[in-house]
Short mmCIF file of C-alpha atoms and ligand atoms in Angstrom, two decimals:
data_model
loop_
_atom_site.label_atom_id
_atom_site.label_comp_id
_atom_site.label_asym_id
_atom_site.label_seq_id
_atom_site.Cartn_x
_atom_site.Cartn_y
_atom_site.Cartn_z
CA MET A 1212 217.35 137.70 60.13
CA TYR A 1213 216.10 140.81 61.96
CA ASP A 1214 218.18 143.21 64.00
CA VAL A 1215 215.63 143.07 66.77
CA ILE A 1216 212.46 141.13 67.53
CA ILE A 1217 210.07 142.69 70.01
CA SER A 1218 207.53 140.41 71.61
CA GLY A 1219 204.45 142.35 72.75
CA ALA A 1220 202.91 145.42 71.12
CA GLY A 1221 201.71 147.34 74.17
CA PRO A 1222 203.14 150.83 74.81
CA ALA A 1223 206.58 149.41 75.76
CA GLY A 1224 206.93 147.25 72.64
CA SER A 1225 205.59 149.82 70.18
CA MET A 1226 207.79 152.58 71.57
CA THR A 1227 210.87 150.34 71.23
CA ALA A 1228 209.86 149.25 67.72
CA TYR A 1229 209.19 152.84 66.66
CA ILE A 1230 212.57 154.24 67.74
CA CYS A 1231 214.57 151.26 66.45
CA ALA A 1232 212.82 151.24 63.06
CA LYS A 1233 213.17 155.01 62.74
CA ALA A 1234 216.92 154.60 63.26
CA GLY A 1235 217.03 152.19 60.32
CA LEU A 1236 217.08 148.84 62.16
CA ASP A 1237 215.22 145.80 60.79
CA VAL A 1238 212.46 145.36 63.35
CA LEU A 1239 209.87 142.64 63.84
CA LEU A 1240 207.09 143.51 66.32
CA LEU A 1241 204.82 140.62 67.21
CA ASP A 1242 201.82 140.21 69.48
CA LYS A 1243 199.66 137.26 70.45
CA ALA A 1244 196.46 139.34 70.26
CA THR A 1245 194.63 140.46 67.14
CA PHE A 1246 194.78 144.25 66.88
CA PRO A 1247 193.09 146.49 67.82
CA ARG A 1248 192.81 144.57 71.09
CA GLU A 1249 191.12 145.36 74.41
CA ILE A 1250 193.14 145.39 77.62
CA PRO A 1251 191.79 146.06 81.11
CA CYS A 1252 193.20 149.47 82.06
CA GLY A 1253 192.05 152.78 83.52
CA GLY A 1254 193.68 154.45 80.53
CA GLY A 1255 195.08 157.31 82.62
CA ILE A 1256 198.20 158.68 80.97
CA SER A 1257 200.19 161.40 82.66
CA VAL A 1258 201.75 164.49 81.15
CA ARG A 1259 205.01 162.67 81.79
CA SER A 1260 203.97 159.97 79.28
CA GLU A 1261 203.07 162.64 76.75
CA LYS A 1262 206.55 164.16 77.19
CA VAL A 1263 208.21 160.81 76.44
CA LEU A 1264 206.06 160.36 73.34
CA ARG A 1265 207.02 163.84 72.15
CA LEU A 1266 210.70 163.19 72.84
CA ALA A 1267 210.47 160.13 70.61
CA GLY A 1268 208.72 162.16 67.90
CA ILE A 1269 205.17 160.85 68.42
CA GLU A 1270 202.32 163.33 68.81
CA LEU A 1271 199.32 162.48 70.97
CA PRO A 1272 196.51 163.58 68.63
CA ALA A 1273 193.37 165.20 70.02
CA ASN A 1274 191.18 162.32 68.80
CA GLN A 1275 193.04 159.94 71.16
CA ILE A 1276 192.20 162.05 74.21
CA GLU A 1277 189.01 161.16 76.07
CA GLN A 1278 189.25 163.70 78.94
CA GLU A 1279 191.87 166.11 80.28
CA LEU A 1280 192.63 165.50 83.96
CA ARG A 1281 193.37 168.30 86.42
CA SER A 1282 192.29 167.13 89.87
CA LEU A 1283 192.66 164.11 92.14
CA GLN A 1284 190.00 163.33 94.71
CA PHE A 1285 191.08 161.15 97.61
CA MET A 1286 188.89 159.49 100.18
CA GLY A 1287 190.14 157.52 103.15
CA PRO A 1288 188.38 155.18 105.57
CA ASP A 1289 186.82 158.21 107.33
CA GLN A 1290 184.82 158.76 104.09
CA LYS A 1291 185.68 162.48 104.04
CA PRO A 1292 186.85 163.27 100.51
CA PHE A 1293 189.37 165.98 99.67
CA VAL A 1294 190.66 167.21 96.33
CA PHE A 1295 194.10 168.25 95.12
CA ARG A 1296 193.64 170.67 92.22
CA SER A 1297 196.30 171.50 89.68
CA SER A 1298 196.39 174.68 87.60
CA LYS A 1299 197.95 172.69 84.73
CA PRO A 1300 196.72 169.45 83.10
CA LEU A 1301 198.06 166.38 84.92
CA GLY A 1302 197.27 163.98 82.13
CA TYR A 1303 194.54 162.50 80.01
CA THR A 1304 192.42 159.44 79.67
CA VAL A 1305 192.68 157.32 76.54
CA LYS A 1306 190.99 154.14 75.32
CA ARG A 1307 193.76 151.56 75.45
CA SER A 1308 192.50 149.62 72.42
CA GLN A 1309 192.81 152.77 70.29
CA PHE A 1310 195.92 154.22 71.94
CA ASP A 1311 197.92 150.97 71.63
CA HIS A 1312 196.80 150.52 68.03
CA TYR A 1313 197.81 154.09 67.24
CA LEU A 1314 201.33 153.43 68.62
CA VAL A 1315 201.63 150.22 66.58
CA LYS A 1316 200.69 152.17 63.45
CA GLN A 1317 203.39 154.75 64.21
CA ALA A 1318 205.97 151.93 64.37
CA ILE A 1319 204.70 150.45 61.08
CA ASN A 1320 204.87 153.89 59.42
CA VAL A 1321 208.61 154.13 60.10
CA GLY A 1322 209.32 150.64 58.78
CA ALA A 1323 208.71 148.10 61.56
CA GLN A 1324 207.12 144.84 60.45
CA PHE A 1325 204.12 143.95 62.60
CA VAL A 1326 202.62 140.48 62.94
CA ASP A 1327 199.63 140.05 65.24
CA SER A 1328 197.85 136.84 66.33
CA CYS A 1329 201.39 135.53 66.77
CA THR A 1330 202.22 134.11 70.21
CA LEU A 1331 205.88 133.66 71.09
CA GLN A 1332 206.10 130.11 72.41
CA GLN A 1333 209.79 129.23 72.67
CA LEU A 1334 213.12 130.95 72.41
CA GLU A 1335 216.71 129.88 72.10
CA SER A 1336 219.67 132.14 72.61
CA HIS A 1337 222.75 131.22 70.55
CA LYS A 1338 226.19 132.76 70.49
CA ASP A 1339 225.41 134.93 67.48
CA ARG A 1340 221.58 135.19 67.39
CA VAL A 1341 218.26 134.51 69.08
CA THR A 1342 215.68 132.15 67.59
CA VAL A 1343 212.02 132.54 68.50
CA GLU A 1344 209.32 130.01 67.80
CA THR A 1345 205.85 131.40 67.32
CA GLU A 1346 202.53 129.98 66.20
CA ARG A 1347 203.21 131.64 62.82
CA GLY A 1348 206.73 130.39 62.23
CA VAL A 1349 210.31 130.67 63.40
CA PHE A 1350 212.13 134.03 63.34
CA GLU A 1351 215.72 135.00 64.08
CA SER A 1352 217.34 138.22 65.23
CA HIS A 1353 220.45 139.69 66.82
CA LEU A 1354 218.47 140.89 69.84
CA LEU A 1355 215.18 140.06 71.52
CA ILE A 1356 213.09 142.41 73.63
CA GLY A 1357 210.48 141.06 76.01
CA ALA A 1358 207.65 143.63 76.04
CA ASP A 1359 205.07 140.95 76.67
CA GLY A 1360 203.48 142.25 79.86
CA VAL A 1361 203.23 140.95 83.42
CA THR A 1362 203.18 137.28 82.49
CA SER A 1363 206.23 137.75 80.22
CA THR A 1364 207.06 134.54 78.36
CA VAL A 1365 210.41 136.06 77.34
CA GLY A 1366 211.17 136.86 80.99
CA ARG A 1367 210.40 133.28 82.01
CA LEU A 1368 212.13 131.48 79.13
CA SER A 1369 215.26 133.64 79.26
CA GLY A 1370 215.60 133.09 83.01
CA LEU A 1371 215.63 136.86 83.61
CA ARG A 1372 212.47 136.60 85.70
CA LYS A 1373 212.35 134.36 88.74
CA PRO A 1374 209.13 132.46 89.64
CA LEU A 1375 206.61 134.79 91.23
CA ASN A 1376 206.15 134.98 94.97
CA PRO A 1377 202.32 134.88 95.34
CA ASP A 1378 202.60 137.11 98.43
CA ARG A 1379 203.95 139.92 96.28
CA VAL A 1380 201.52 139.81 93.39
CA GLY A 1381 198.93 142.51 92.89
CA VAL A 1382 195.69 142.26 90.98
CA ALA A 1383 193.49 144.91 89.38
CA LEU A 1384 190.00 144.63 87.94
CA GLU A 1385 188.35 147.20 85.72
CA VAL A 1386 184.98 147.84 84.17
CA ASP A 1387 183.97 150.41 81.58
CA VAL A 1388 180.50 151.75 82.40
CA PRO A 1389 178.74 153.81 79.70
CA ILE A 1390 177.24 157.10 80.92
CA SER A 1391 175.50 159.93 79.16
CA PRO A 1392 177.91 162.79 78.31
CA SER A 1393 175.15 165.19 79.46
CA LEU A 1394 176.11 164.26 83.04
CA TRP A 1395 179.52 165.91 82.63
CA ASN A 1396 179.72 169.18 84.55
CA SER A 1397 176.06 169.01 85.62
CA VAL A 1398 176.60 166.01 87.91
CA LEU A 1399 180.28 165.01 87.61
CA ASP A 1400 183.40 167.05 86.92
CA PRO A 1401 185.11 165.30 83.95
CA SER A 1402 188.57 166.53 85.02
CA ILE A 1403 188.56 164.66 88.36
CA VAL A 1404 190.04 161.22 88.98
CA TYR A 1405 188.80 159.50 92.12
CA PHE A 1406 190.94 157.36 94.41
CA TRP A 1407 189.08 155.80 97.31
CA PHE A 1408 191.08 153.96 99.94
CA LEU A 1409 188.18 152.30 101.72
CA ASN A 1410 189.77 149.48 103.66
CA ILE A 1411 190.94 147.67 100.54
CA PRO A 1412 194.05 145.80 101.69
CA PHE A 1413 197.05 147.50 100.06
CA GLY A 1414 194.88 148.87 97.29
CA TYR A 1415 192.17 151.27 96.26
CA PHE A 1416 189.09 151.91 94.13
CA TRP A 1417 189.47 154.34 91.21
CA VAL A 1418 187.23 156.17 88.77
CA PHE A 1419 188.66 157.62 85.55
CA PRO A 1420 186.39 159.76 83.36
CA ARG A 1421 186.19 159.05 79.63
CA LYS A 1422 184.15 160.73 76.89
CA ASP A 1423 181.01 158.64 77.27
CA SER A 1424 181.92 156.21 80.04
CA LEU A 1425 183.58 155.80 83.40
CA SER A 1426 186.42 153.41 84.04
CA LEU A 1427 185.87 151.93 87.49
CA GLY A 1428 188.42 149.63 89.04
CA VAL A 1429 189.85 148.04 92.13
CA GLY A 1430 193.46 147.08 92.65
CA GLY A 1431 195.27 145.55 95.59
CA MET A 1432 197.38 142.66 96.80
CA ALA A 1433 195.91 139.46 95.36
CA LYS A 1434 196.36 137.37 98.50
CA GLN A 1435 194.46 139.79 100.73
CA LEU A 1436 191.56 140.56 98.41
CA GLU A 1437 188.45 138.39 98.47
CA ASN A 1438 185.80 138.32 95.77
CA VAL A 1439 187.07 141.41 93.93
CA PRO A 1440 184.18 141.55 91.40
CA LYS A 1441 181.70 141.77 94.31
CA LEU A 1442 183.84 144.44 95.96
CA LEU A 1443 183.96 146.41 92.69
CA ARG A 1444 180.18 146.18 92.20
CA GLY A 1445 179.58 147.39 95.78
CA LEU A 1446 181.95 150.35 95.39
CA ALA A 1447 180.43 151.25 92.03
CA ARG A 1448 176.99 151.38 93.71
CA THR A 1449 178.36 153.60 96.49
CA PHE A 1450 179.89 155.90 93.87
CA THR A 1451 176.62 156.31 91.97
CA THR A 1452 174.61 156.94 95.14
CA ARG A 1453 177.14 159.44 96.49
CA HIS A 1454 177.15 161.46 93.27
CA GLY A 1455 173.43 161.17 92.53
CA LEU A 1456 174.09 159.29 89.29
CA PRO A 1457 171.39 157.15 87.73
CA PRO A 1458 172.06 153.51 88.66
CA PHE A 1459 173.88 151.58 85.95
CA SER A 1460 174.24 147.91 85.26
CA ILE A 1461 177.80 146.67 85.39
CA PRO A 1462 179.03 145.02 82.18
CA LYS A 1463 181.71 142.35 82.06
CA ILE A 1464 184.47 142.91 84.62
CA ARG A 1465 187.97 142.33 83.28
CA GLY A 1466 191.10 141.93 85.31
CA ARG A 1467 194.82 141.39 85.20
CA MET A 1468 197.72 140.66 87.42
CA LEU A 1469 199.93 143.55 88.52
CA LEU A 1470 203.48 142.75 89.46
CA ALA A 1471 204.79 143.99 92.74
CA LEU A 1472 208.27 142.59 92.57
CA GLU A 1473 210.78 143.55 95.18
CA TYR A 1474 212.86 145.33 92.53
CA PRO A 1475 212.27 145.78 88.81
CA VAL A 1476 214.12 143.31 86.54
CA LEU A 1477 216.40 145.59 84.57
CA GLU A 1478 219.28 143.15 84.12
CA THR A 1479 219.87 141.68 80.67
CA THR A 1480 221.41 138.58 79.11
CA ASN A 1481 223.87 139.15 76.27
CA ARG A 1482 220.99 139.29 73.73
CA ILE A 1483 217.72 139.72 75.65
CA LEU A 1484 216.25 142.52 77.71
CA LEU A 1485 212.85 143.28 79.26
CA VAL A 1486 210.80 146.48 79.15
CA GLY A 1487 207.53 147.74 80.64
CA ASP A 1488 205.38 145.38 82.71
CA ALA A 1489 207.58 142.45 81.65
CA ALA A 1490 210.33 144.09 83.73
CA GLY A 1491 207.94 144.75 86.66
CA LEU A 1492 207.91 148.51 86.02
CA ILE A 1493 204.83 149.71 87.85
CA ASP A 1494 204.41 152.43 90.42
CA ILE A 1495 202.34 150.42 92.82
CA PHE A 1496 201.19 153.55 94.70
CA THR A 1497 199.78 155.63 91.81
CA GLY A 1498 199.12 152.61 89.56
CA GLN A 1499 201.10 154.24 86.73
CA GLY A 1500 202.62 151.71 84.36
CA ILE A 1501 202.19 153.30 80.94
CA CYS A 1502 204.82 156.00 81.48
CA TYR A 1503 207.42 153.44 82.62
CA ALA A 1504 206.51 151.23 79.65
CA LEU A 1505 207.20 154.17 77.31
CA GLU A 1506 210.33 155.32 79.16
CA SER A 1507 211.86 151.85 79.35
CA GLY A 1508 211.09 151.31 75.64
CA PHE A 1509 212.78 154.62 74.90
CA LEU A 1510 215.93 153.77 76.89
CA ALA A 1511 216.12 150.17 75.64
CA SER A 1512 215.93 151.25 72.01
CA LYS A 1513 218.79 153.75 72.45
CA THR A 1514 221.04 150.94 73.76
CA VAL A 1515 219.86 148.48 71.10
CA ILE A 1516 220.58 150.94 68.28
CA LYS A 1517 224.08 151.57 69.63
CA ALA A 1518 224.78 147.85 70.02
CA VAL A 1519 223.57 146.96 66.51
CA LYS A 1520 225.20 149.90 64.73
CA ASN A 1521 228.57 149.32 66.43
CA ASN A 1522 228.22 145.54 66.04
CA ARG A 1523 228.90 145.14 69.76
CA ILE A 1524 226.13 142.90 71.04
CA THR A 1525 227.43 141.96 74.46
CA LYS A 1526 226.06 141.85 77.97
CA LYS A 1527 228.39 144.71 78.88
CA MET A 1528 226.97 146.86 76.10
CA LEU A 1529 223.35 146.03 77.07
CA SER A 1530 224.07 146.85 80.70
CA GLU A 1531 223.94 150.50 79.63
CA TYR A 1532 220.14 150.01 79.59
CA THR A 1533 220.24 148.58 83.12
CA TRP A 1534 222.17 151.59 84.43
CA ASN A 1535 220.13 154.21 82.59
CA ALA A 1536 216.83 152.66 83.64
CA ARG A 1537 217.93 152.37 87.27
CA ARG A 1538 219.00 156.00 87.25
CA CYS A 1539 215.82 157.27 85.53
CA PHE A 1540 213.12 155.36 87.37
CA GLY A 1541 214.48 152.33 89.27
CA GLU A 1542 214.88 154.27 92.50
CA GLU A 1543 211.54 155.95 92.02
CA ILE A 1544 209.74 152.63 91.70
CA ARG A 1545 211.49 151.39 94.81
CA ILE A 1546 210.38 154.50 96.71
CA SER A 1547 206.80 154.10 95.44
CA ARG A 1548 206.75 150.71 97.16
CA THR A 1549 207.93 152.24 100.43
CA VAL A 1550 205.31 154.99 100.14
CA ASN A 1551 202.63 152.41 99.38
CA ASN A 1552 203.57 150.36 102.45
CA LEU A 1553 203.74 153.42 104.67
CA VAL A 1554 200.39 154.77 103.52
CA HIS A 1555 198.52 151.47 103.76
CA ARG A 1556 199.91 150.62 107.16
CA HIS A 1557 198.82 154.01 108.51
CA LEU A 1558 195.79 154.72 106.35
CA HIS A 1559 193.84 156.76 108.95
CA GLY A 1560 196.87 158.85 109.86
CA PHE A 1561 197.81 159.38 106.21
CA PHE A 1562 194.45 160.88 105.34
CA GLN A 1563 194.40 163.09 108.43
CA VAL A 1564 197.83 164.47 107.53
CA ALA A 1565 197.47 164.59 103.72
CA ARG A 1566 194.36 166.74 104.05
CA ARG A 1567 196.39 169.35 105.92
CA LEU A 1568 199.78 169.02 104.29
CA ASP A 1569 200.09 170.79 100.94
CA CYS A 1570 203.41 169.16 100.12
CA ILE A 1571 201.70 165.75 99.68
CA GLY A 1572 199.64 167.12 96.79
CA LYS A 1573 202.69 168.83 95.30
CA VAL A 1574 204.79 165.67 95.45
CA LEU A 1575 201.97 163.66 93.87
CA PHE A 1576 201.68 166.18 91.05
CA ASP A 1577 205.44 166.15 90.55
CA ILE A 1578 205.43 162.37 90.25
CA ILE A 1579 202.63 162.51 87.70
CA LEU A 1580 204.21 165.38 85.78
CA GLY A 1581 207.62 163.73 85.80
CA LYS A 1582 209.22 166.67 87.62
CA THR A 1583 210.21 164.77 90.70
CA ASP A 1584 213.67 164.02 91.89
CA TYR A 1585 213.67 161.32 94.47
CA TYR A 1586 215.71 163.26 97.01
CA ARG A 1587 212.81 165.65 97.19
CA ILE A 1588 210.34 162.80 97.74
CA ARG A 1589 212.57 161.47 100.45
CA ARG A 1590 212.81 164.88 102.13
CA ASN A 1591 209.03 165.24 102.08
CA LEU A 1592 208.65 161.68 103.24
CA LEU A 1593 210.60 162.58 106.34
CA VAL A 1594 208.34 165.57 107.06
CA PHE A 1595 205.32 163.38 106.42
CA ALA A 1596 206.59 160.54 108.62
CA MET A 1597 207.23 162.98 111.46
CA ARG A 1598 203.71 164.42 111.20
CA LEU A 1599 202.31 160.90 111.07
CA PHE A 1600 204.26 159.90 114.15
CA THR A 1601 203.05 162.98 116.09
CA PHE A 1602 199.49 162.33 114.99
CA GLU A 1603 199.53 158.70 116.08
CA LEU A 1604 201.21 159.63 119.38
CA GLN A 1605 198.49 162.20 120.08
CA ASN A 1606 195.80 159.63 119.30
CA ARG A 1607 197.37 157.07 121.63
CA LEU A 1608 197.69 159.63 124.45
CA LEU A 1609 194.03 160.56 124.02
CA THR A 1610 192.93 156.95 124.34
CA LEU A 1611 194.91 156.42 127.54
C1 LIG B 2305 193.08 147.03 85.63
C2 LIG B 2305 194.33 147.81 85.34
C3 LIG B 2305 194.25 149.21 85.22
C4 LIG B 2305 195.41 149.96 84.91
N1 LIG B 2305 195.28 151.33 84.78
C5 LIG B 2305 196.39 152.06 84.46
C6 LIG B 2305 196.28 153.47 84.25
O1 LIG B 2305 195.20 154.05 84.32
N2 LIG B 2305 197.42 154.16 83.95
C7 LIG B 2305 198.64 153.55 83.83
O2 LIG B 2305 199.65 154.24 83.56
N3 LIG B 2305 198.76 152.22 84.00
C8 LIG B 2305 197.67 151.45 84.30
N4 LIG B 2305 197.79 150.09 84.45
C9 LIG B 2305 199.09 149.48 84.17
C10 LIG B 2305 199.30 149.44 82.64
O3 LIG B 2305 198.18 148.82 82.02
C11 LIG B 2305 200.57 148.66 82.28
O4 LIG B 2305 201.64 149.11 83.09
C12 LIG B 2305 200.92 148.85 80.80
O5 LIG B 2305 199.93 148.29 79.98
C13 LIG B 2305 202.28 148.19 80.50
O6 LIG B 2305 202.53 148.23 79.11
P1 LIG B 2305 203.40 147.08 78.42
O7 LIG B 2305 203.57 147.50 77.01
O8 LIG B 2305 204.60 146.80 79.23
O9 LIG B 2305 202.51 145.75 78.52
P2 LIG B 2305 201.06 145.45 77.98
O10 LIG B 2305 200.33 146.69 77.69
O11 LIG B 2305 200.48 144.47 78.92
O12 LIG B 2305 201.33 144.74 76.56
C14 LIG B 2305 201.88 143.46 76.50
C15 LIG B 2305 201.52 142.86 75.14
O13 LIG B 2305 202.21 141.61 75.02
C16 LIG B 2305 201.37 140.69 74.36
N5 LIG B 2305 201.85 139.33 74.70
C17 LIG B 2305 201.79 138.72 75.90
N6 LIG B 2305 202.36 137.49 75.83
C18 LIG B 2305 202.78 137.33 74.54
C19 LIG B 2305 203.45 136.29 73.85
N7 LIG B 2305 203.78 135.14 74.44
N8 LIG B 2305 203.72 136.46 72.54
C20 LIG B 2305 203.39 137.62 71.89
N9 LIG B 2305 202.76 138.64 72.51
C21 LIG B 2305 202.47 138.51 73.82
C22 LIG B 2305 199.98 141.01 74.88
O14 LIG B 2305 198.98 140.58 73.97
C23 LIG B 2305 200.04 142.54 75.00
O15 LIG B 2305 199.54 143.17 73.84
C24 LIG B 2305 196.66 149.32 84.77
C25 LIG B 2305 196.74 147.91 84.92
C26 LIG B 2305 195.60 147.18 85.19
C27 LIG B 2305 195.70 145.69 85.34
#
């Protein structure tokens, strides 16, 4: 009988396991994959993520960092790029296989039991415990945390997640292309992340620099994207030509679903709660999911520890997580969806204005650095919307 079983050992699950085990709880962390495992991801982690790790007591060692990121290059449909530069680091790139494995090892070091190659298949919630059936046996615990990603089995079996509306599902594909490190600085600046919004419906093309490779990817709304691998190959070719890079062959393209739920699922049952992608915690505009995975794991574990130590495992007690998570990032995620809609519906206007309006860059940096308060975003949104309106009005008058 464990205090808590955590299904899924991505950043959300490992963070939860680490804090709970460190507080003396009996923790079982399980994952269907065999670790270290690959996962399609740009591997961009913001300074905000690093802050959460530090708050939990986990250092991000230098050998995990591939590149330090300081600038964001944007390009809109007019194909005129512009760069927002930050005087401070905005984040880093990591290799997800190594980063996720490192976090699992931190949880093991403080006493969590880890079982990989162990898919959770069924669960049953009783009055006094939860039983989970896996391919490696049956386990029981007081509490169960679903940290099992976008397709969350725990979310589905517990009834916390409703069936997906295909109109609201995003998809992202990524490919890791090896390049010679000698190209850094001579041809490409390794501190720049590229975001190209080239008529990709509700999505974009990105390039993240790593030590000896580039992570190239495309994300957008699944229903509106056609033949994404072909789109990704075409954009990769454009990128190489534009930057005078030697042509490279594209290895295997990997992809995953991204949830774009109306609202994140932060509600709980009396014994089960969801964290990270399982709870739909993704900023659909910047593509950031790792920091919300870490933050939700952090908040969930605080509630779980309190519930177990006070022997008060009730829905009311677990709702503390719901409230804290809503306060910390629920509103932000909601706003990111509004921003995403606004930007993609007025892509031309957005790029005309963003190029001239410093506050857009500042707000973006604040989101990435975790310094934002959403009132400020809202205030700037209003300024931005007014500029956008004036711009579109001018354009219409000119065409009359
Ligand atoms: C192509 C792509 C690029 C991305 N790039 C970035 C980026 O650059 N920066 C960023 O911040 N975010 C990025 N994201 C989002 C980010 O990857 C996720 O938000 C993040 O991985 C969420 O972490 P998690 O721990 O919630 O889930 P995951 O990392 O998905 O981990 C879930 C774990 O659960 C396991 N699992 C699943 N089902 C079961 C089961 N039934 N039983 C047991 N285990 C199970 C899986 O094996 C997996 O290890 C990207 C997403 C995609 C698709």
